[in-house]
Tab-separated table of C-alpha atoms in Angstrom:
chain	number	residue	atom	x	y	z
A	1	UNK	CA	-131.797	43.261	86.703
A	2	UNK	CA	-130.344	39.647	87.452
A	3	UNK	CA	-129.931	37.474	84.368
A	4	UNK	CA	-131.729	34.207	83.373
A	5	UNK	CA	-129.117	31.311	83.791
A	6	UNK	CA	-129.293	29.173	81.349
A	7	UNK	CA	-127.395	25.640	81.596
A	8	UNK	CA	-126.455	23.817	78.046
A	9	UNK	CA	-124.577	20.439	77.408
A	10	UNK	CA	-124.655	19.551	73.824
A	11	UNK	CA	-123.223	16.045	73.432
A	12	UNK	CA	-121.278	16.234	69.986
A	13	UNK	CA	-121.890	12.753	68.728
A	14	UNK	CA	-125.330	12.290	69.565
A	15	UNK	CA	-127.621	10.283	66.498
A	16	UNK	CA	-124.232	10.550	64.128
A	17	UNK	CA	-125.386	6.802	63.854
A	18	UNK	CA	-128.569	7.375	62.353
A	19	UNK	CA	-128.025	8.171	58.601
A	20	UNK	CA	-125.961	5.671	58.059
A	21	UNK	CA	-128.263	2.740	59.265
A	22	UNK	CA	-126.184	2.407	62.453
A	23	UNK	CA	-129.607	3.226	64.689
A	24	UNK	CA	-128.011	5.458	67.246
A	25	UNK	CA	-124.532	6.268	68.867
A	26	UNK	CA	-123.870	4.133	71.682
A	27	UNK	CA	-121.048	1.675	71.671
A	28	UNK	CA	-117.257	3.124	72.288
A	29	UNK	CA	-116.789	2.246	68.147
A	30	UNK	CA	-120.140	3.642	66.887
A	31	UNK	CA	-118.898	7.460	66.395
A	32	UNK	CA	-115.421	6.107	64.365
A	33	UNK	CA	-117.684	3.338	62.358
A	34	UNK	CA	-120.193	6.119	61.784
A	35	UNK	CA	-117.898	8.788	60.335
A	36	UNK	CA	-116.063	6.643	58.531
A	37	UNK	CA	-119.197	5.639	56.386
A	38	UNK	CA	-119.434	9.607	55.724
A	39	UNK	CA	-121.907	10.659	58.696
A	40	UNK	CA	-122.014	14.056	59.832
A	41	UNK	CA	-122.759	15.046	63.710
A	42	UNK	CA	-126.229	17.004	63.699
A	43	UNK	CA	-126.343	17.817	67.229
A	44	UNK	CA	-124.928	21.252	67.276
A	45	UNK	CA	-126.594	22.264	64.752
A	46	UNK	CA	-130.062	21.302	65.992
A	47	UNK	CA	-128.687	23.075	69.128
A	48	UNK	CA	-128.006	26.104	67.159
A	49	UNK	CA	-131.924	26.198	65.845
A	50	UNK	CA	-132.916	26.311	69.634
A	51	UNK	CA	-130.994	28.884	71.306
A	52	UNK	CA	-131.175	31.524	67.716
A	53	UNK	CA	-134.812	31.789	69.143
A	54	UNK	CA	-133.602	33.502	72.076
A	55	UNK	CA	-131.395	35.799	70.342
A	56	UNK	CA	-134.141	39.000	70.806
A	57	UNK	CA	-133.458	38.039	74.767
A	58	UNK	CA	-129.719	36.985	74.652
A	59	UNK	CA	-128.870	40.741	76.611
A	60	UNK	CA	-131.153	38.893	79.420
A	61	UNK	CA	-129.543	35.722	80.115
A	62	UNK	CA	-125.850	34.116	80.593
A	63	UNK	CA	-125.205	30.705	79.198
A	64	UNK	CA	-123.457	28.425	81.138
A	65	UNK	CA	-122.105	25.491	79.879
A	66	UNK	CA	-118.768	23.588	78.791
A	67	UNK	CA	-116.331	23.622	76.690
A	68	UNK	CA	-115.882	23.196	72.594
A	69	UNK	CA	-119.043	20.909	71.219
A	70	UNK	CA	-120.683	20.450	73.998
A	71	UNK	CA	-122.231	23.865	74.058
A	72	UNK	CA	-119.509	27.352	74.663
A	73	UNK	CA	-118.504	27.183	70.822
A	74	UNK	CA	-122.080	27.054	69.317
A	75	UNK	CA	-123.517	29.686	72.009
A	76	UNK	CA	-120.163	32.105	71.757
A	77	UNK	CA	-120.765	31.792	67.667
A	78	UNK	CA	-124.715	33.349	68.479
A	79	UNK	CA	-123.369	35.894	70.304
A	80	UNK	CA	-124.278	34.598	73.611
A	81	UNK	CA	-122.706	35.566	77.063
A	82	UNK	CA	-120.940	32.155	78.086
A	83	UNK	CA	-119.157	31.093	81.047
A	84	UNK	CA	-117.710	27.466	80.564
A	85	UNK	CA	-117.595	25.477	83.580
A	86	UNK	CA	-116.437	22.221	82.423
A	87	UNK	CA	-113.385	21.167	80.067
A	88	UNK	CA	-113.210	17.541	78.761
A	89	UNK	CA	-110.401	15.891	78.033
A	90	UNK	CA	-110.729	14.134	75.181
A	91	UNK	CA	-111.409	14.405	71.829
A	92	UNK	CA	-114.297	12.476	71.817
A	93	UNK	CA	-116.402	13.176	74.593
A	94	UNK	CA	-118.108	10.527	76.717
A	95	UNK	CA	-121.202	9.913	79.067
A	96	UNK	CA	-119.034	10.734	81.760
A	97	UNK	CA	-117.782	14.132	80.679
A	98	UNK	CA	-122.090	14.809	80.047
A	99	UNK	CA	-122.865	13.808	83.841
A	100	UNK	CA	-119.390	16.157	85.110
A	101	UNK	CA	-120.440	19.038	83.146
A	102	UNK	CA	-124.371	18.650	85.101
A	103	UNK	CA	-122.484	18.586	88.470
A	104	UNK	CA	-120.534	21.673	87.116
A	105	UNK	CA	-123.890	23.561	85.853
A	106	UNK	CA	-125.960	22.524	88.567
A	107	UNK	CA	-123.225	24.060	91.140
A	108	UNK	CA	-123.515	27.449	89.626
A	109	UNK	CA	-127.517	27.605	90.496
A	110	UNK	CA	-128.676	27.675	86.887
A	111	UNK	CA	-131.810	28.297	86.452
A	112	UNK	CA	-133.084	25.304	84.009
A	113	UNK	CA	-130.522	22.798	82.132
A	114	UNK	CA	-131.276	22.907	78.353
A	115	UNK	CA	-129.605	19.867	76.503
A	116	UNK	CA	-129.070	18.636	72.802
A	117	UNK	CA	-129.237	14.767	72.541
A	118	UNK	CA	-130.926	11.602	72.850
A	119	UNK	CA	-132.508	9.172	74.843
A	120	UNK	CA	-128.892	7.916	75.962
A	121	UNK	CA	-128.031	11.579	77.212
A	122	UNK	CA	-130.931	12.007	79.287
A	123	UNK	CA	-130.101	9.220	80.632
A	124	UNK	CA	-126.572	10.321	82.123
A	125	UNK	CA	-128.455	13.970	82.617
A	126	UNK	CA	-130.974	11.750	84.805
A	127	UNK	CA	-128.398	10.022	87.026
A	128	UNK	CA	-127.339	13.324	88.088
A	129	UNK	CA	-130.140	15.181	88.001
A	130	UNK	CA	-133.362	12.760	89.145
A	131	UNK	CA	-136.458	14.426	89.344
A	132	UNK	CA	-135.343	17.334	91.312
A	133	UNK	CA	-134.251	20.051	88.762
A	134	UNK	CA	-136.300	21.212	85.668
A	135	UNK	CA	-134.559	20.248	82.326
A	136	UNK	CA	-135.403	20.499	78.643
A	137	UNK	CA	-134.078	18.221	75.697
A	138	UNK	CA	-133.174	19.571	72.315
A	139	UNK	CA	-134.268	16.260	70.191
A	140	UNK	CA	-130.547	15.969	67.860
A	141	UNK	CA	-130.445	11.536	68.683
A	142	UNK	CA	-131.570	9.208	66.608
A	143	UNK	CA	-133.958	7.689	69.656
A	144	UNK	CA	-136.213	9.979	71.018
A	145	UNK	CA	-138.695	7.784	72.958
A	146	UNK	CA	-138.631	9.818	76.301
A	147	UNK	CA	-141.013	12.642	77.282
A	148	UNK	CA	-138.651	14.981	78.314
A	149	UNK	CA	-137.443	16.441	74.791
A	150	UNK	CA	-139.260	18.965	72.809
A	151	UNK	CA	-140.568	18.855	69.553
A	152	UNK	CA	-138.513	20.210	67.679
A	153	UNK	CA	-135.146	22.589	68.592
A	154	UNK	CA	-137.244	25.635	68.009
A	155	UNK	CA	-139.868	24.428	70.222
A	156	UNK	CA	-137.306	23.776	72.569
A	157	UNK	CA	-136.072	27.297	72.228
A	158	UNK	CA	-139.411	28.691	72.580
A	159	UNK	CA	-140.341	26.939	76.211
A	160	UNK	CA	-136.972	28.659	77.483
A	161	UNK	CA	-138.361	31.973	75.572
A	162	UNK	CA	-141.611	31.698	77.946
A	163	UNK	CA	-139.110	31.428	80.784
A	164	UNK	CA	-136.963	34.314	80.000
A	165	UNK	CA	-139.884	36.805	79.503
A	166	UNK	CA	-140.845	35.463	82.966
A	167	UNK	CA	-144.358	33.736	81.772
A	168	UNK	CA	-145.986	31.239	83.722
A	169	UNK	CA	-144.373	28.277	82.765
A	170	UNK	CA	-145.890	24.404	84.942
A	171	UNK	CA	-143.221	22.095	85.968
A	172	UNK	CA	-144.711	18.148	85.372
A	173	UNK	CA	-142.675	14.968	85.304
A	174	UNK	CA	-141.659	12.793	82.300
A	175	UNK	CA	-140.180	9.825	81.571
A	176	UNK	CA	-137.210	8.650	80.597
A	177	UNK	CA	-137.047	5.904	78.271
A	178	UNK	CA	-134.215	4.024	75.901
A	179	UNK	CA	-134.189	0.881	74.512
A	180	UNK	CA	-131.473	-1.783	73.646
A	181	UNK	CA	-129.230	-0.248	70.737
A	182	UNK	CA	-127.693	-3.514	70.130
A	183	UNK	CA	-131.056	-5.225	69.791
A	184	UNK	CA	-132.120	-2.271	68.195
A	185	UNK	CA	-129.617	-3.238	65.623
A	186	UNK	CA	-131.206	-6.812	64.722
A	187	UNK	CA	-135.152	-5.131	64.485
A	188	UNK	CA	-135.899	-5.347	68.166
A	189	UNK	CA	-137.465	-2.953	70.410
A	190	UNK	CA	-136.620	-3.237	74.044
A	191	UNK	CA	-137.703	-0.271	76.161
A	192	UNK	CA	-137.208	0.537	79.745
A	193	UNK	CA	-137.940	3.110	81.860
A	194	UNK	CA	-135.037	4.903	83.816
A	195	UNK	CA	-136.853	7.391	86.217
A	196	UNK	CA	-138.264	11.181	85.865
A	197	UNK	CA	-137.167	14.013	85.233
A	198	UNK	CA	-138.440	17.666	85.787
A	199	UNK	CA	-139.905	19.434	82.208
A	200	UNK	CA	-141.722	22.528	81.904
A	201	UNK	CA	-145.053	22.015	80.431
A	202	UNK	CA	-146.056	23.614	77.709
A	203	UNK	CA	-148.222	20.643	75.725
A	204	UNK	CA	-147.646	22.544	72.100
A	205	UNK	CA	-143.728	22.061	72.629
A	206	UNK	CA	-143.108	18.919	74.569
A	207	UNK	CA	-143.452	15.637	73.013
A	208	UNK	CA	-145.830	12.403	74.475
A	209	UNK	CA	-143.552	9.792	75.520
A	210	UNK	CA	-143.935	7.137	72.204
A	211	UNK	CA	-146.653	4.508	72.032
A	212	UNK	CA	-145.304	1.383	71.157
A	213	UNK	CA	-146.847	-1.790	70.143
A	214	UNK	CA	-147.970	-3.241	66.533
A	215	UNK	CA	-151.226	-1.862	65.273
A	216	UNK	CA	-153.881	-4.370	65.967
A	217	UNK	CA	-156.440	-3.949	63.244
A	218	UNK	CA	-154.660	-5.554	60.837
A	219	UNK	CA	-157.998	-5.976	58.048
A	220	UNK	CA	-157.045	-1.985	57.717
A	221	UNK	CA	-153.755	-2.707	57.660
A	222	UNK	CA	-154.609	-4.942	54.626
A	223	UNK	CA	-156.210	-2.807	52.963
A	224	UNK	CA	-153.750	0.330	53.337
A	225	UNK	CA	-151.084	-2.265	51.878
A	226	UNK	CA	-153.220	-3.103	49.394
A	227	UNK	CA	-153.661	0.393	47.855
A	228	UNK	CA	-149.754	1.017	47.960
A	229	UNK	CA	-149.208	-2.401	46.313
A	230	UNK	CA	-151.571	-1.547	43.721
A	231	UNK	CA	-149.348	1.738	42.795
A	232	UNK	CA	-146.360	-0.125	42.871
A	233	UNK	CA	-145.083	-0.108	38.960
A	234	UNK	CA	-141.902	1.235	37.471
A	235	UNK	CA	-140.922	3.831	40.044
A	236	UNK	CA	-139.247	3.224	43.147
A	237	UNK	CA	-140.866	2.518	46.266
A	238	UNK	CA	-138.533	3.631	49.093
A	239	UNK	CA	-140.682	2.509	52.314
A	240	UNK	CA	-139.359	3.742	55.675
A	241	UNK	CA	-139.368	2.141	58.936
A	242	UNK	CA	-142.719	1.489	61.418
A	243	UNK	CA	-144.767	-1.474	62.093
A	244	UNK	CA	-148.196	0.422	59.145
A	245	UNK	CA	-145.081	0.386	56.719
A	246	UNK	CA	-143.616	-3.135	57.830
A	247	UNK	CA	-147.299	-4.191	57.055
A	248	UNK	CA	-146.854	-3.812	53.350
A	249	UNK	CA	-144.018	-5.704	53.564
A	250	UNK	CA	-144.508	-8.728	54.961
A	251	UNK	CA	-148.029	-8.744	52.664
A	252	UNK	CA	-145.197	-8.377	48.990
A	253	UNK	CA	-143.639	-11.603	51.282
A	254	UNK	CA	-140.371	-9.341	51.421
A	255	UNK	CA	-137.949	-8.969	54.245
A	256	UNK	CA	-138.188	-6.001	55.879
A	257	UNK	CA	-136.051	-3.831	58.163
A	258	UNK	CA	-138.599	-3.050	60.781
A	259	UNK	CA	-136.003	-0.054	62.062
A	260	UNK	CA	-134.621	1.214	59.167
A	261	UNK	CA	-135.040	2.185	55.156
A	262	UNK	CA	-135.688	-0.233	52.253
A	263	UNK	CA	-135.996	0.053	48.258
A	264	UNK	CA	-138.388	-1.403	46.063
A	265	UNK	CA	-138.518	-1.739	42.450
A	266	UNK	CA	-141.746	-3.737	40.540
A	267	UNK	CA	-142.213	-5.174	44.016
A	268	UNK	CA	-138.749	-6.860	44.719
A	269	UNK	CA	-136.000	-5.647	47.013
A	270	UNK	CA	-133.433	-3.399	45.568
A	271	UNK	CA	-131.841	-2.522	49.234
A	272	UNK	CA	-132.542	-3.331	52.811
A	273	UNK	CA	-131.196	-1.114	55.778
A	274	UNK	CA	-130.161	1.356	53.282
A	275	UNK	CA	-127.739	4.112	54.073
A	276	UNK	CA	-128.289	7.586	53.564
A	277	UNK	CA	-125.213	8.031	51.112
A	278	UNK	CA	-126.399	4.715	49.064
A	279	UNK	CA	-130.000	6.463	48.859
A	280	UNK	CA	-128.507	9.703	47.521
A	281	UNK	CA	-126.719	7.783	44.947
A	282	UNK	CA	-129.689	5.373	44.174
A	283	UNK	CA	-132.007	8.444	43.445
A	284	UNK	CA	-129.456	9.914	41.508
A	285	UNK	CA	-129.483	7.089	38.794
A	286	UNK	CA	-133.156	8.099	38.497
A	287	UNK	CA	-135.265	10.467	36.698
A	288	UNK	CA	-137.582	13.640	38.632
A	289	UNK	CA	-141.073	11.933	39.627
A	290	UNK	CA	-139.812	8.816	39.494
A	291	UNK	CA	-139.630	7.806	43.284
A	292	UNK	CA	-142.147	7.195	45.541
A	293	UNK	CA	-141.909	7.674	49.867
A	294	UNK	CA	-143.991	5.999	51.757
A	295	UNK	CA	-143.853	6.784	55.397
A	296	UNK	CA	-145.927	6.467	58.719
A	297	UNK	CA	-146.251	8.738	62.012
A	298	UNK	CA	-144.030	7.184	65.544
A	299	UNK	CA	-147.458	6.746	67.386
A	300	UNK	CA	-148.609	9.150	69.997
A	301	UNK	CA	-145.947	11.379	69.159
A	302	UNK	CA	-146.854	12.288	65.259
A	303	UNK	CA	-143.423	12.272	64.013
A	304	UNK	CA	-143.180	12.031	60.124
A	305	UNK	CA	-139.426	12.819	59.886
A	306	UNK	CA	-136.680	13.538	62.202
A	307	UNK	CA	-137.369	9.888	64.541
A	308	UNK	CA	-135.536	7.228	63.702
A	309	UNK	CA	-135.301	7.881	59.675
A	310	UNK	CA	-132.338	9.916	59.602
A	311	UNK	CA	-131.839	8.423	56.382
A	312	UNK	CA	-134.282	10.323	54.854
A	313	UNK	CA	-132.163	13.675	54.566
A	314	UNK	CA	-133.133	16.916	53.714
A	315	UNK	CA	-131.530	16.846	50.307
A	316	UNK	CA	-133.355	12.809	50.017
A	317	UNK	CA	-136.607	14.800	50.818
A	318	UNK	CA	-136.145	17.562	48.393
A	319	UNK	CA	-134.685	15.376	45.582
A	320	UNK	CA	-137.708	12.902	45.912
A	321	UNK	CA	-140.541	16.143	46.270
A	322	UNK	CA	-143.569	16.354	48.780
A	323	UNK	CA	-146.001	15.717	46.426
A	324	UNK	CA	-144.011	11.912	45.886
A	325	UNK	CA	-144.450	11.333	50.264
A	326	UNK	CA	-147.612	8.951	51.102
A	327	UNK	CA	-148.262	8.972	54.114
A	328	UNK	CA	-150.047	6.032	55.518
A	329	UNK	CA	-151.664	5.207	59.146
A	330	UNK	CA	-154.820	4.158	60.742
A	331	UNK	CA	-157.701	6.492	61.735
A	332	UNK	CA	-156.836	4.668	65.276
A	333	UNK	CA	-153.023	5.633	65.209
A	334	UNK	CA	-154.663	9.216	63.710
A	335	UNK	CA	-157.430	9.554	66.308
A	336	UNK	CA	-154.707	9.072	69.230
A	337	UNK	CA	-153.110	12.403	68.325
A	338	UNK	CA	-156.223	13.832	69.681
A	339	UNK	CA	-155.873	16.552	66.977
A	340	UNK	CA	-152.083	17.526	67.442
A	341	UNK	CA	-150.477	17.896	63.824
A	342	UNK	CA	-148.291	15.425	62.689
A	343	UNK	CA	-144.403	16.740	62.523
A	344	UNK	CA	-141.723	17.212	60.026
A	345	UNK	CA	-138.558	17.437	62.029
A	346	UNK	CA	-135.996	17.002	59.240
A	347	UNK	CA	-133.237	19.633	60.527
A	348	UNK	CA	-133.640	21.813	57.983
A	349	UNK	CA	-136.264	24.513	58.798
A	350	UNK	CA	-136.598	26.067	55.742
A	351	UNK	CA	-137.757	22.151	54.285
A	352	UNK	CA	-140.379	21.701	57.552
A	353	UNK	CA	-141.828	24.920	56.706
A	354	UNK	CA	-142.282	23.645	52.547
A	355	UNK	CA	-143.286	20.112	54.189
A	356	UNK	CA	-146.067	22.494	56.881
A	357	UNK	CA	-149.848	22.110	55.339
A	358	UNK	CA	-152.806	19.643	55.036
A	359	UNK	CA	-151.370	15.970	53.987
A	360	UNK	CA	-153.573	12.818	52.021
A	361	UNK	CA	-153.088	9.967	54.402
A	362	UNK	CA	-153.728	7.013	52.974
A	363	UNK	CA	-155.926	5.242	56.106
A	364	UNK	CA	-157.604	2.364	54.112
A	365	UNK	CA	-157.844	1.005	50.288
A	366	UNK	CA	-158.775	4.171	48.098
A	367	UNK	CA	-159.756	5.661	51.644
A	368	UNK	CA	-157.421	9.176	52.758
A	369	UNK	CA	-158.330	11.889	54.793
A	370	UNK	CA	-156.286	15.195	54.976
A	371	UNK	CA	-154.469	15.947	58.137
A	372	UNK	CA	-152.300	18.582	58.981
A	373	UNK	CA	-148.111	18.396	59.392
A	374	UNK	CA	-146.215	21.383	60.827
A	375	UNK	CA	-143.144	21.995	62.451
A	376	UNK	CA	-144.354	24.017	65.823
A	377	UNK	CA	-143.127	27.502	66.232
């Protein structure tokens, strides 16, 4: 029986920006800058989650891929057959060495090229690849605004599982988008739209390309801010990044980071752009129950954690406790989902699956409904 051929790039460095408040990786500095303020690289890791789904299968397929991070060492430590078909050079690997290891995969006839990233690696992975070849992201960037990634790495994993055990599996096009990291940067969004790329479809897994655009009803909006005001005393307030969020912001008359984390205390600014690291050691000078989180969803996509708010960690999460998360959003920005469950994404699968289960969203002064958040299988 001939085996599935499975290509995988991992590109190392992917979102190491994004818990320290540097919004992404690109920039030839970023990585040093971002390990040097005590980031870790994720990307292997969320790698990891996708392919230990196809472990049951793994005497089935071959795993073709290249060398070190970007994809042998984490499928050779699962026990995978590999066969590495690329070697980069340096230590730090660059867009270039992710578009040579395609033309390497792609030479060997693989069957579909799975990749861990962001938007700025399906972006070299388009270049080579157009719209001619079916691919798969593993979400591990900070910026995930393109159609083409799963999810979640498990849901990623499970599309190729549907593959491997030779299920019908539609091929549909999906768009690759990235915006402007150094705009990005100063609170501006600036997307574009770099061509198409092949996915298989399998709507449970694959994630909407991201609505963008500032909610438009904004007497809801008041009122939403008004109810969090109005719970705003001695605790802290840590509010994460959206426009519904931003909302409450600019209504205390504060300055907001649009993109990022802030910190409240009796309504005035403790910490803008926070860092994950300066978080940890701000909730740390506090006492159990005493921090709030309020959060919003990345329209048409439903992400509550795991886009763009890598600073919320799974040990931030834990230490501030699900039942201290609001949740806030329109019945508009709800409606849009068109009943899809929001999604916890943190990394940590053992946290999604605590996080998984109905959720009070606060849609309105003293106004919630309950609306489910999973992590899909």
């Amino acid at each position: 029986m001939s085996s599935f051929k499975l290509g995988l790039i991992i590109n190392p460095i992917a979102g190491i920006g994004g818990s320290v408040a540097l919004k992404g990786s690109d920039g030839i500095n970023t990585p040093q800058q971002a390990l040097a303020l005590g980031a870790t690289a994720k990307s292997n890791s969320r790698a990891a989650q996708a392919l230990e789904v196809l472990l049951p299968y793994k005497d089935q397929l071959v795993i073709y891929t290249a060398n070190d991070l970007m994809g042998a060492q984490c499928a050779a430590s699962l026990g995978f057959a590999v066969e590495t078909l690329y070697h980069s050079q340096g230590q730090v690997t660059s867009a270039q060495d992710t578009q040579n290891a395609v033309d390497a995969l792609l030479a060997q006839d693989i069957d579909i090229l799975l990749f861990a990233g962001g938007d700025g690696t399906a972006r070299d992975i388009c270049q080579r690849v157009g719209d001619s070849f079916p691919v798969l992201g593993i979400p591990a960037g900070c910026k995930i605004h393109s159609g083409v990634y799963a999810v979640t790495p498990k849901a990623a994993g499970r599309v190729i599982e549907l593959m491997v055990s030779k299920q019908l599996v539609t091929l549909t096009e999906a768009d690759v988008m990235d915006i402007d990291e150094s705009l990005f940067r100063d609170g501006i969004v600036k997307a574009k739209r770099y061509g198409e790329m092949q996915i298989p479809s399998e709507l449970r897994y694959i994630q909407a390309v991201k609505s963008g655009g500032k909610e438009s009803n904004e007497l809801v909006l008041q009122d939403i801010a008004a109810d969090i005001i109005e719970q705003m005393d001695d605790e802290l307030f840590i509010i994460g990044s959206g426009s519904t969020t931003a909302f409450i912001m600019q209504e205390l008359g504060l300055e907001n980071t649009l993109l990022g984390v802030d910190v409240l205390h009796q309504q005035e600014v403790v910490a803008n752009d926070i860092t994950e690291p300066e978080l940890w050691s701000l909730l740390n000078e506090r006492q159990a129950g005493q921090v709030k989180l309020v959060i919003t969803l990345i329209g048409g996509q439903g992400h509550v954690f795991g886009r763009g708010n890598q600073q919320l960690s799974p040990r931030i999460i834990r230490a501030i406790g699900k039942e201290n998360i609001i949740i806030v959003a329109t019945k508009s920005k709800l409606a849009a989902l068109e009943n899809r469950p929001l999604i916890a994404d943190t990394g940590d699968m053992t946290l999604d699956e605590a996080l998984s289960g109905y959720f009070p969203v606060t849609t309105g002064y003293k106004d919630q409904v309950l609306y489910p958040l999973s992590s899909p299988e």
